Coordinates of C-alpha atoms in Angstrom, one line a residue:
Chain A
M1 CA -88.8 16.3 122.6
R2 CA -90.0 14.9 126.0
A3 CA -89.4 11.6 127.5
S4 CA -93.3 11.1 128.3
Q5 CA -93.9 11.5 124.4
I6 CA -91.2 8.9 123.5
K7 CA -91.8 6.2 125.8
P8 CA -94.9 4.6 124.8
I9 CA -93.7 4.4 121.5
L10 CA -90.5 3.1 122.5
F11 CA -92.0 0.5 125.0
T12 CA -94.2 -0.9 121.6
L13 CA -90.9 -0.9 119.5
C14 CA -89.1 -2.7 122.5
L15 CA -91.8 -5.6 122.4
L16 CA -91.7 -6.1 118.6
P17 CA -89.1 -8.8 118.7
F18 CA -90.9 -10.3 121.2
A19 CA -94.1 -10.1 119.6
S20 CA -92.3 -11.6 116.0
L21 CA -90.7 -14.3 118.0
T22 CA -94.1 -15.4 119.8
F23 CA -95.9 -15.7 116.4
G24 CA -92.8 -17.3 115.2
I25 CA -93.2 -20.2 117.7
I26 CA -97.0 -20.5 117.3
Q27 CA -96.9 -20.3 113.7
N28 CA -94.0 -22.7 113.3
D29 CA -92.4 -20.3 111.3
L30 CA -88.6 -19.8 112.5
G31 CA -87.1 -21.8 110.2
P32 CA -85.6 -25.4 110.0
N33 CA -83.9 -24.8 113.9
P34 CA -86.5 -22.9 115.7
V35 CA -84.7 -23.1 119.1
E36 CA -81.4 -22.0 117.5
A37 CA -83.4 -19.2 115.8
A38 CA -85.1 -17.9 119.1
L39 CA -81.7 -18.2 121.1
H40 CA -79.7 -15.7 118.3
A41 CA -82.8 -13.7 118.3
T42 CA -83.2 -13.3 121.9
G43 CA -79.1 -13.1 122.4
E44 CA -79.0 -10.2 119.5
W45 CA -82.0 -7.9 121.4
S46 CA -80.3 -8.2 124.7
L47 CA -76.9 -6.8 123.4
R48 CA -78.4 -4.7 120.9
L49 CA -80.8 -2.9 123.5
L50 CA -77.7 -3.1 126.2
L51 CA -75.7 -0.9 123.8
I52 CA -78.8 1.5 123.0
T53 CA -79.2 1.8 126.8
L54 CA -75.6 2.7 127.2
T55 CA -76.2 5.2 124.5
M56 CA -78.3 7.2 126.5
T57 CA -76.0 8.9 128.8
P58 CA -73.9 10.1 126.1
L59 CA -76.5 11.3 124.3
R60 CA -77.9 13.4 127.2
R61 CA -74.7 14.9 127.3
M62 CA -74.4 15.9 123.7
L63 CA -77.8 17.0 123.5
G64 CA -78.1 18.9 126.4
Q65 CA -81.6 17.5 127.3
P66 CA -82.8 15.3 129.7
W67 CA -85.1 13.1 128.3
P68 CA -82.3 10.1 126.6
I69 CA -81.6 9.4 130.9
Q70 CA -85.4 9.0 131.3
L71 CA -85.7 6.3 129.0
R72 CA -82.6 4.5 130.8
R73 CA -84.4 2.4 133.0
M74 CA -87.1 1.1 130.7
L75 CA -84.5 0.2 128.2
G76 CA -82.4 -1.5 130.8
L77 CA -85.0 -3.5 131.7
F78 CA -85.8 -4.5 128.7
T79 CA -82.2 -5.4 128.0
F80 CA -82.8 -7.8 131.0
F81 CA -86.3 -9.1 129.5
Y82 CA -84.5 -10.3 126.3
A83 CA -81.4 -11.7 128.4
S84 CA -83.7 -13.6 130.6
L85 CA -86.1 -14.8 127.7
H86 CA -82.3 -16.0 126.0
F87 CA -81.5 -18.2 129.6
T88 CA -85.0 -19.3 130.1
I89 CA -85.2 -20.7 126.3
W90 CA -81.8 -22.4 126.7
L91 CA -82.6 -23.9 130.1
W92 CA -86.0 -25.0 129.3
V93 CA -86.3 -25.5 125.5
D94 CA -82.3 -26.0 124.7
Q95 CA -80.9 -28.2 128.0
A96 CA -84.6 -29.3 129.2
F97 CA -84.0 -28.6 132.7
S98 CA -81.1 -31.3 132.8
W99 CA -79.3 -29.8 135.9
A100 CA -75.9 -31.7 135.5
N101 CA -75.2 -30.6 132.1
I102 CA -76.6 -27.2 132.7
I103 CA -73.7 -26.6 135.8
N104 CA -71.2 -28.5 133.7
D105 CA -71.8 -26.0 130.4
I106 CA -71.7 -22.8 133.0
T107 CA -68.3 -24.1 134.8
E108 CA -66.8 -25.8 132.0
R109 CA -67.4 -23.7 128.8
P110 CA -66.2 -20.3 129.0
Y111 CA -68.6 -18.5 126.7
I112 CA -71.4 -19.9 128.5
T113 CA -69.8 -19.0 131.9
V114 CA -69.5 -15.2 130.6
G115 CA -72.6 -15.2 129.4
F116 CA -74.2 -16.3 132.6
M117 CA -72.1 -14.0 134.5
A118 CA -73.6 -11.1 132.5
W119 CA -77.1 -12.3 132.8
L120 CA -76.4 -12.5 137.0
L121 CA -75.5 -8.7 136.9
L122 CA -78.3 -7.6 134.9
L123 CA -80.6 -9.3 137.5
V124 CA -79.1 -7.4 140.3
L125 CA -79.0 -4.1 138.4
A126 CA -82.7 -4.9 137.1
G127 CA -83.7 -5.8 140.9
T128 CA -82.1 -2.3 142.5
S129 CA -83.7 -0.5 139.6
N130 CA -86.7 0.7 141.4
H131 CA -87.1 4.1 143.5
Y132 CA -86.6 2.8 146.9
S133 CA -83.5 0.9 145.9
I134 CA -82.0 4.4 144.5
K135 CA -83.0 5.9 147.7
R136 CA -81.5 3.0 150.1
L137 CA -78.3 2.7 148.3
G138 CA -77.9 6.3 148.0
K139 CA -74.2 6.7 146.8
S140 CA -73.2 3.2 146.6
W141 CA -76.3 2.9 144.1
K142 CA -74.2 4.6 141.4
S143 CA -71.1 2.5 142.0
L144 CA -73.4 -0.7 141.7
H145 CA -75.0 0.2 138.5
R146 CA -71.2 0.9 137.0
A147 CA -71.7 -3.1 136.8
V148 CA -73.7 -2.7 133.6
Y149 CA -69.8 -1.9 132.0
V150 CA -69.3 -5.2 133.2
A151 CA -72.4 -7.2 131.7
A152 CA -72.1 -5.4 128.5
I153 CA -68.1 -6.7 128.2
F154 CA -69.3 -10.1 129.3
G155 CA -72.0 -10.2 126.8
V156 CA -70.0 -9.2 123.9
L157 CA -67.1 -12.0 124.8
H158 CA -70.2 -14.1 125.2
F159 CA -70.7 -13.7 121.5
I160 CA -67.1 -13.4 120.3
W161 CA -66.3 -16.9 121.9
L162 CA -69.1 -18.9 120.5
V163 CA -68.5 -18.0 116.9
K164 CA -67.0 -20.5 114.6
A165 CA -64.9 -18.6 112.0
D166 CA -66.6 -15.3 110.9
W167 CA -66.2 -12.7 113.7
L168 CA -67.2 -9.9 111.6
E169 CA -70.9 -9.3 113.6
P170 CA -69.5 -9.9 117.2
L171 CA -67.0 -7.5 116.4
I172 CA -69.3 -4.7 115.2
Y173 CA -70.8 -5.1 118.8
A174 CA -67.2 -4.8 120.2
L175 CA -66.4 -1.7 118.3
I176 CA -69.8 0.1 119.5
L177 CA -69.1 -1.0 123.3
T178 CA -65.6 0.4 122.8
I179 CA -66.7 3.6 121.5
L180 CA -69.3 3.9 124.3
L181 CA -66.5 3.0 127.0
A182 CA -64.4 5.1 125.1
V183 CA -66.5 8.3 125.5
R184 CA -67.2 8.2 129.1
L185 CA -63.2 7.7 129.7
F186 CA -62.8 10.9 127.3
F187 CA -65.3 12.9 128.8
R188 CA -64.0 12.0 132.7
K189 CA -61.1 13.7 132.0
K190 CA -62.5 17.0 130.8
P191 CA -65.8 17.4 132.8
Q192 CA -66.3 20.5 131.4
S193 CA -67.1 19.8 127.6
W194 CA -69.8 17.3 129.0
S195 CA -72.4 20.1 129.3
I196 CA -72.3 21.7 125.9
K197 CA -75.6 23.4 126.0
H198 CA -78.4 24.5 127.5
A199 CA -80.3 25.9 124.8
Chain B
M1 CA -100.1 -33.3 135.9
L2 CA -99.5 -36.0 133.1
I3 CA -95.7 -36.4 132.8
R4 CA -94.5 -38.2 129.6
R5 CA -91.3 -40.3 129.9
R6 CA -89.1 -40.6 127.1
P7 CA -88.0 -44.3 126.3
S8 CA -84.2 -44.7 126.6
H9 CA -84.5 -46.0 123.1
P10 CA -83.3 -43.4 120.5
I11 CA -85.7 -44.7 117.8
Q12 CA -88.9 -43.1 117.4
P13 CA -92.1 -45.3 117.0
S14 CA -92.9 -43.3 113.8
A15 CA -89.4 -44.0 112.4
I16 CA -90.0 -47.4 112.4
T17 CA -90.8 -49.6 109.2
Q18 CA -93.4 -52.0 109.4
P19 CA -91.9 -55.3 109.2
E20 CA -94.3 -56.6 106.6
T21 CA -93.4 -53.4 104.4
F22 CA -89.6 -54.2 105.3
A23 CA -90.3 -57.8 103.8
Q24 CA -91.7 -56.4 100.8
R25 CA -89.5 -54.7 99.8
R26 CA -86.5 -57.1 100.5
Q27 CA -89.0 -59.5 98.5
L28 CA -89.2 -57.0 95.6
L29 CA -85.2 -56.2 95.5
K30 CA -84.8 -60.3 95.4
A31 CA -87.1 -60.6 92.9
A32 CA -86.0 -58.0 90.6
M33 CA -82.4 -59.1 91.2
A34 CA -83.1 -62.9 90.3
T35 CA -85.3 -61.8 86.9
G36 CA -82.9 -59.2 86.2
I37 CA -85.4 -56.9 85.0
G38 CA -84.7 -53.2 85.6
L39 CA -85.0 -52.2 89.3
S40 CA -86.0 -48.6 88.3
T41 CA -89.5 -49.9 86.7
N42 CA -90.4 -52.4 89.4
L43 CA -89.2 -50.5 92.4
A44 CA -90.1 -47.2 91.8
H45 CA -92.7 -47.0 94.3
A46 CA -89.7 -47.5 96.7
L47 CA -87.6 -44.5 95.1
V48 CA -88.6 -41.1 97.3
K49 CA -91.2 -38.8 95.1
P50 CA -88.6 -36.4 93.5
Q51 CA -88.4 -33.0 94.9
G52 CA -86.9 -29.2 93.6
D53 CA -86.5 -28.0 90.4
G54 CA -83.3 -29.3 89.3
T55 CA -83.1 -32.0 86.5
L56 CA -84.0 -35.5 87.7
I57 CA -81.3 -37.5 88.3
P58 CA -81.5 -40.4 85.3
N59 CA -82.1 -44.2 86.5
R60 CA -82.1 -44.1 90.0
I61 CA -81.7 -47.0 91.7
D62 CA -83.3 -47.9 94.9
T63 CA -81.0 -49.4 98.0
P64 CA -81.9 -50.7 101.7
H65 CA -79.7 -47.8 102.9
G66 CA -82.0 -46.1 105.5
D67 CA -85.2 -48.3 105.3
G68 CA -87.1 -46.8 108.4
L69 CA -85.6 -43.3 109.0
T70 CA -88.0 -40.4 108.7
L71 CA -86.8 -38.2 105.9
T72 CA -85.8 -34.5 106.6
A73 CA -88.2 -32.3 104.4
Y74 CA -86.5 -30.9 101.0
E75 CA -87.1 -27.4 102.2
N76 CA -84.8 -28.0 105.3
I77 CA -82.4 -29.7 103.7
T78 CA -81.8 -26.8 101.1
R79 CA -82.8 -24.0 103.1
Y80 CA -80.3 -24.5 106.1
N81 CA -76.8 -24.8 105.1
N82 CA -73.1 -24.2 106.2
F83 CA -71.1 -23.3 102.7
Y84 CA -69.1 -20.5 103.7
E85 CA -68.3 -19.9 100.1
F86 CA -71.9 -17.9 99.7
G87 CA -71.8 -16.4 103.3
T88 CA -71.7 -17.7 106.9
G89 CA -75.4 -17.5 107.7
K90 CA -77.3 -20.8 107.4
R91 CA -79.9 -19.0 104.7
D92 CA -77.0 -17.4 102.7
P93 CA -76.3 -20.3 100.5
F94 CA -80.0 -20.7 99.8
R95 CA -80.1 -17.1 98.9
Y96 CA -76.7 -16.2 97.2
A97 CA -75.8 -19.6 95.6
H98 CA -77.4 -19.2 92.3
T99 CA -74.0 -17.5 91.1
L100 CA -72.2 -21.1 90.9
Q101 CA -72.0 -22.6 87.3
T102 CA -72.1 -26.3 87.3
R103 CA -71.8 -26.9 83.9
P104 CA -69.2 -27.4 82.4
W105 CA -67.8 -29.0 85.3
V106 CA -64.4 -31.3 85.6
V107 CA -63.2 -33.0 88.6
K108 CA -59.0 -33.8 88.1
V109 CA -57.7 -36.9 89.6
D110 CA -54.3 -37.0 90.1
G111 CA -51.5 -37.6 92.9
E112 CA -50.3 -41.4 93.5
C113 CA -52.0 -42.9 91.0
E114 CA -51.4 -44.9 87.4
A115 CA -54.1 -43.1 85.5
P116 CA -54.5 -39.5 86.4
G117 CA -57.1 -37.6 84.4
E118 CA -60.0 -35.9 84.6
I119 CA -64.0 -36.7 84.4
G120 CA -66.7 -34.3 83.5
I121 CA -70.1 -34.2 85.4
E122 CA -72.0 -35.3 82.5
D123 CA -70.0 -38.7 82.3
I124 CA -70.3 -39.2 85.8
L125 CA -74.3 -38.8 85.5
R126 CA -74.1 -41.3 82.2
H127 CA -72.0 -43.9 83.3
I128 CA -72.2 -44.5 86.6
P129 CA -75.4 -45.9 88.3
Q130 CA -77.0 -43.6 90.6
E131 CA -78.1 -45.1 93.8
E132 CA -80.3 -43.9 96.2
R133 CA -79.5 -44.2 99.7
I134 CA -81.0 -42.4 102.9
Y135 CA -78.0 -41.3 105.4
R136 CA -78.0 -39.4 108.7
F137 CA -76.4 -36.3 108.7
R138 CA -75.0 -34.8 111.4
C139 CA -73.3 -31.7 111.9
V140 CA -70.7 -30.7 114.2
E141 CA -73.1 -28.0 115.2
A142 CA -75.4 -30.7 116.7
W143 CA -78.3 -30.6 114.4
A144 CA -78.8 -33.1 112.2
M145 CA -81.3 -34.3 109.3
N146 CA -82.1 -37.3 107.2
V147 CA -81.3 -37.0 103.7
P148 CA -82.1 -39.1 100.9
W149 CA -79.0 -38.8 98.5
N150 CA -78.4 -39.8 95.1
G151 CA -74.9 -40.8 93.8
F152 CA -72.7 -43.9 94.2
S153 CA -69.8 -45.3 96.4
L154 CA -66.4 -43.0 96.3
M155 CA -64.4 -46.0 95.5
T156 CA -66.1 -46.6 92.3
L157 CA -64.7 -43.4 90.9
L158 CA -61.3 -43.6 92.8
K159 CA -60.6 -47.3 91.2
R160 CA -60.7 -45.9 87.5
F161 CA -57.7 -43.8 88.3
K162 CA -56.0 -46.7 89.7
P163 CA -54.4 -45.7 93.0
T164 CA -50.9 -47.1 93.7
S165 CA -49.5 -48.8 96.9
K166 CA -48.3 -45.2 98.0
A167 CA -51.8 -43.7 98.1
K168 CA -52.6 -43.9 101.6
Y169 CA -55.1 -40.7 101.8
V170 CA -57.2 -39.0 99.4
A171 CA -57.4 -35.1 99.5
F172 CA -60.2 -33.1 98.3
E173 CA -60.8 -29.5 97.2
T174 CA -63.8 -27.0 96.4
L175 CA -63.7 -25.1 93.5
F176 CA -62.1 -21.8 94.1
D177 CA -63.7 -18.5 92.2
P178 CA -64.9 -15.7 94.3
E179 CA -66.7 -14.4 91.0
Q180 CA -68.9 -17.3 91.5
M181 CA -68.3 -18.0 95.0
P182 CA -68.6 -14.3 96.5
G183 CA -67.9 -15.6 100.3
Q184 CA -64.4 -16.2 99.2
K185 CA -63.9 -12.4 98.7
R186 CA -63.8 -12.6 102.6
S187 CA -60.8 -14.5 104.2
V188 CA -63.3 -16.2 106.9
L189 CA -61.6 -19.6 106.2
D190 CA -58.4 -20.4 104.3
W191 CA -59.7 -21.0 100.8
P192 CA -60.2 -23.3 98.8
Y193 CA -61.8 -25.7 101.4
R194 CA -59.9 -28.8 101.7
E195 CA -61.0 -32.5 103.2
G196 CA -59.4 -35.6 103.3
L197 CA -60.1 -39.0 104.1
R198 CA -57.8 -41.9 105.0
M199 CA -57.5 -44.6 102.0
D200 CA -59.5 -46.9 103.9
E201 CA -62.3 -44.4 104.7
A202 CA -62.5 -43.4 100.9
M203 CA -62.6 -46.9 100.1
H204 CA -65.4 -48.0 102.5
P205 CA -68.8 -48.8 100.4
L206 CA -70.6 -46.1 102.7
T207 CA -68.5 -43.4 101.7
M208 CA -70.5 -41.7 98.9
L209 CA -70.2 -38.8 96.3
A210 CA -73.7 -37.0 95.8
T211 CA -75.0 -35.7 92.4
G212 CA -78.5 -35.3 93.9
V213 CA -81.0 -34.9 96.5
Y214 CA -84.7 -36.5 96.6
G215 CA -83.9 -37.7 93.1
T216 CA -82.7 -34.4 91.4
E217 CA -79.6 -33.0 91.2
L218 CA -77.7 -31.5 94.0
P219 CA -78.7 -27.5 94.5
N220 CA -76.1 -25.2 94.4
Q221 CA -76.1 -24.8 97.9
N222 CA -75.8 -28.4 99.1
G223 CA -72.8 -28.8 96.8
A224 CA -73.6 -29.2 93.2
P225 CA -72.6 -30.8 91.0
L226 CA -70.6 -33.3 93.0
R227 CA -69.8 -33.5 96.6
L228 CA -68.7 -36.0 99.2
V229 CA -71.0 -37.7 102.0
V230 CA -69.6 -39.7 104.6
P231 CA -72.5 -40.4 106.8
W232 CA -70.4 -41.5 110.4
K233 CA -68.3 -38.2 110.3
Y234 CA -69.4 -34.8 111.2
G235 CA -70.8 -33.0 108.0
F236 CA -67.9 -30.6 107.4
K237 CA -66.0 -33.4 106.1
S238 CA -68.6 -33.6 103.6
I239 CA -67.2 -31.6 101.2
K240 CA -68.9 -29.6 98.8
S241 CA -68.5 -28.8 94.8
I242 CA -65.5 -30.7 94.3
V243 CA -62.9 -30.1 91.5
H244 CA -59.7 -31.9 92.6
I245 CA -58.9 -35.4 93.9
R246 CA -55.7 -36.2 95.0
F247 CA -53.8 -39.9 96.4
T248 CA -51.3 -38.8 98.8
D249 CA -48.9 -40.8 101.2
K250 CA -49.3 -38.1 103.7
M251 CA -52.2 -37.1 106.2
P252 CA -53.2 -34.0 104.2
G253 CA -54.3 -30.5 105.7
T254 CA -57.7 -30.1 105.9
T255 CA -59.5 -26.5 106.4
W256 CA -61.3 -26.8 109.8
Q257 CA -58.4 -28.8 111.4
Q258 CA -55.9 -26.4 110.2
M259 CA -58.2 -23.5 111.4
A260 CA -59.1 -24.7 115.0
P261 CA -56.7 -27.8 115.6
D262 CA -58.1 -28.4 119.1
E263 CA -61.6 -28.4 118.0
Y264 CA -61.8 -30.1 114.9
G265 CA -59.9 -33.2 114.1
F266 CA -58.8 -34.9 110.6
Y267 CA -61.1 -38.0 111.9
A268 CA -64.1 -36.1 112.6
N269 CA -66.1 -39.1 113.4
V270 CA -69.6 -38.7 115.2
N271 CA -68.9 -39.4 118.5
P272 CA -71.1 -38.5 121.5
Q273 CA -68.5 -39.4 124.2
V274 CA -65.9 -36.7 122.8
D275 CA -67.3 -33.0 123.2
H276 CA -66.4 -30.1 121.3
P277 CA -64.5 -27.7 123.5
R278 CA -67.4 -25.3 123.4
W279 CA -70.8 -27.7 123.5
S280 CA -71.8 -31.1 123.9
Q281 CA -72.0 -33.9 121.3
Q282 CA -74.1 -36.0 123.3
Q283 CA -77.4 -35.0 121.6
H284 CA -78.9 -33.1 118.4
R285 CA -81.6 -31.4 117.3
M286 CA -83.4 -32.7 114.2
L287 CA -84.0 -30.1 111.6
G288 CA -87.8 -29.4 111.0
D289 CA -88.6 -30.4 114.6
S290 CA -90.9 -28.0 116.3
F291 CA -90.1 -25.5 119.2
F292 CA -90.9 -27.8 121.8
A293 CA -89.3 -30.9 120.5
R294 CA -86.8 -32.7 122.3
K295 CA -83.2 -33.4 121.3
Q296 CA -82.5 -36.6 120.2
D297 CA -79.2 -39.0 121.6
T298 CA -76.4 -39.2 119.3
L299 CA -75.1 -42.6 118.2
M300 CA -71.7 -43.7 117.9
F301 CA -70.4 -43.2 114.5
N302 CA -73.8 -41.5 113.9
G303 CA -75.2 -44.8 114.0
Y304 CA -73.1 -46.7 111.6
A305 CA -70.7 -48.4 114.2
E306 CA -71.1 -51.6 112.9
A307 CA -70.1 -50.9 109.2
V308 CA -67.3 -48.3 110.5
A309 CA -66.2 -49.3 114.1
D310 CA -63.3 -51.6 112.8
L311 CA -61.6 -49.1 110.9
Y312 CA -60.7 -47.5 114.2
R313 CA -59.6 -50.4 116.1
G314 CA -56.9 -49.7 119.0
M315 CA -56.8 -45.9 118.5
D316 CA -57.7 -43.7 121.2
L317 CA -60.7 -41.6 119.8
H318 CA -60.2 -39.2 122.5
Q319 CA -56.7 -38.2 120.9
F320 CA -57.9 -38.7 117.3
Y321 CA -61.1 -36.8 117.4

């Protein structure tokens, strides 16, 4: 399999939630509370795409093929795209740009604080995802982009802390993230076992 | 560029009843009262047009409650519910509540009263006049709706059981039956769902037991066949599918208050000045509003301050939230 074959399909797939949301808004078909529906959809797709992005490195190791890593940046940028939609809908439609309330929420309400910090981290990562930044930052690029783990932890915390009683769904995200992080720690201790086969 | 300024006044022009219409209704009510002619026949035009597949509520009586409020659509009232007994998603109760059997249905009333006993839903529908009252409903999650309920003042039922002077509070319980309420198979909440009111809150004329919505019997997802409606409190106080009412001398434990005491109080009065720790309560969104519609300002006691503020005179509402 080659990345160039998968990319256009994956790109289209990643746009589907956005398309469905746009149609939903235009046709007023998002249910009785459309703002909440849009916030939930964009928030959940940010988290899903972030976890899928984090699956690419272990997948490369397991398959011994380069294509997962060649999809990683696109998936990361889509994560940022949905996180930005999420943040924009909150600022604009939900909070109506009332800055006093927005600043109060970001500073006083922990789930919003971590959500905002996750978005800030993603902003930095998206902004330094181009070839120019990779070249320019050299070795420190890799350390900088490890911040994606912090963003993922903050993103999952954001979800856990906003739930009222039923933690099942956010805990599934937490479990998947834990596995993805554990895999990295495990292989870090045994660097040999990373590259399994080069068929 | 045109900048539309919103008036600080919370009532939308569309929500205001024309004075002539209002006067007409008052005159009709007076005339009906004076002549003693059946209200239902004379005022049928003032009742809402029945919606939904449920059985019609017999002999609905019109009341002036909620004159001028714009009604939330039946579909929005019945497809967006918090009823964790059928799942924690907002649409879950609409999808899954069909497993609930609402006949026969008996409510047990006991505790500090002279005449403890039971009453069946058929008796309630047959013998207690069913009023139509349009109330604001404000959820603690900062969404709201305007609902035409059918039912009667809770005190009408409570008085039949002759509460004693030791009755300081009233405790309510929802049915517990995981076969009928599959959400109870997971311990998301401490089942059965429990709520409570202080005696004076329970005996307040605004406090209502609802049997219907939009002129037909409550759909299961809205708490069939009998639910509480306390319009000046957050929605979670308005306990659904009640099977047990108990008079007590001590403040009863209530489900959400016990689950997260720093977030949900026993009183749970709608109060824009006291935030939920995780979100502001100053505004809310009306169900059915379009994506770009503005939020509305939440009113003290959900707009019922004139009728209920006296119940809480001298109490620090930041402490007793």
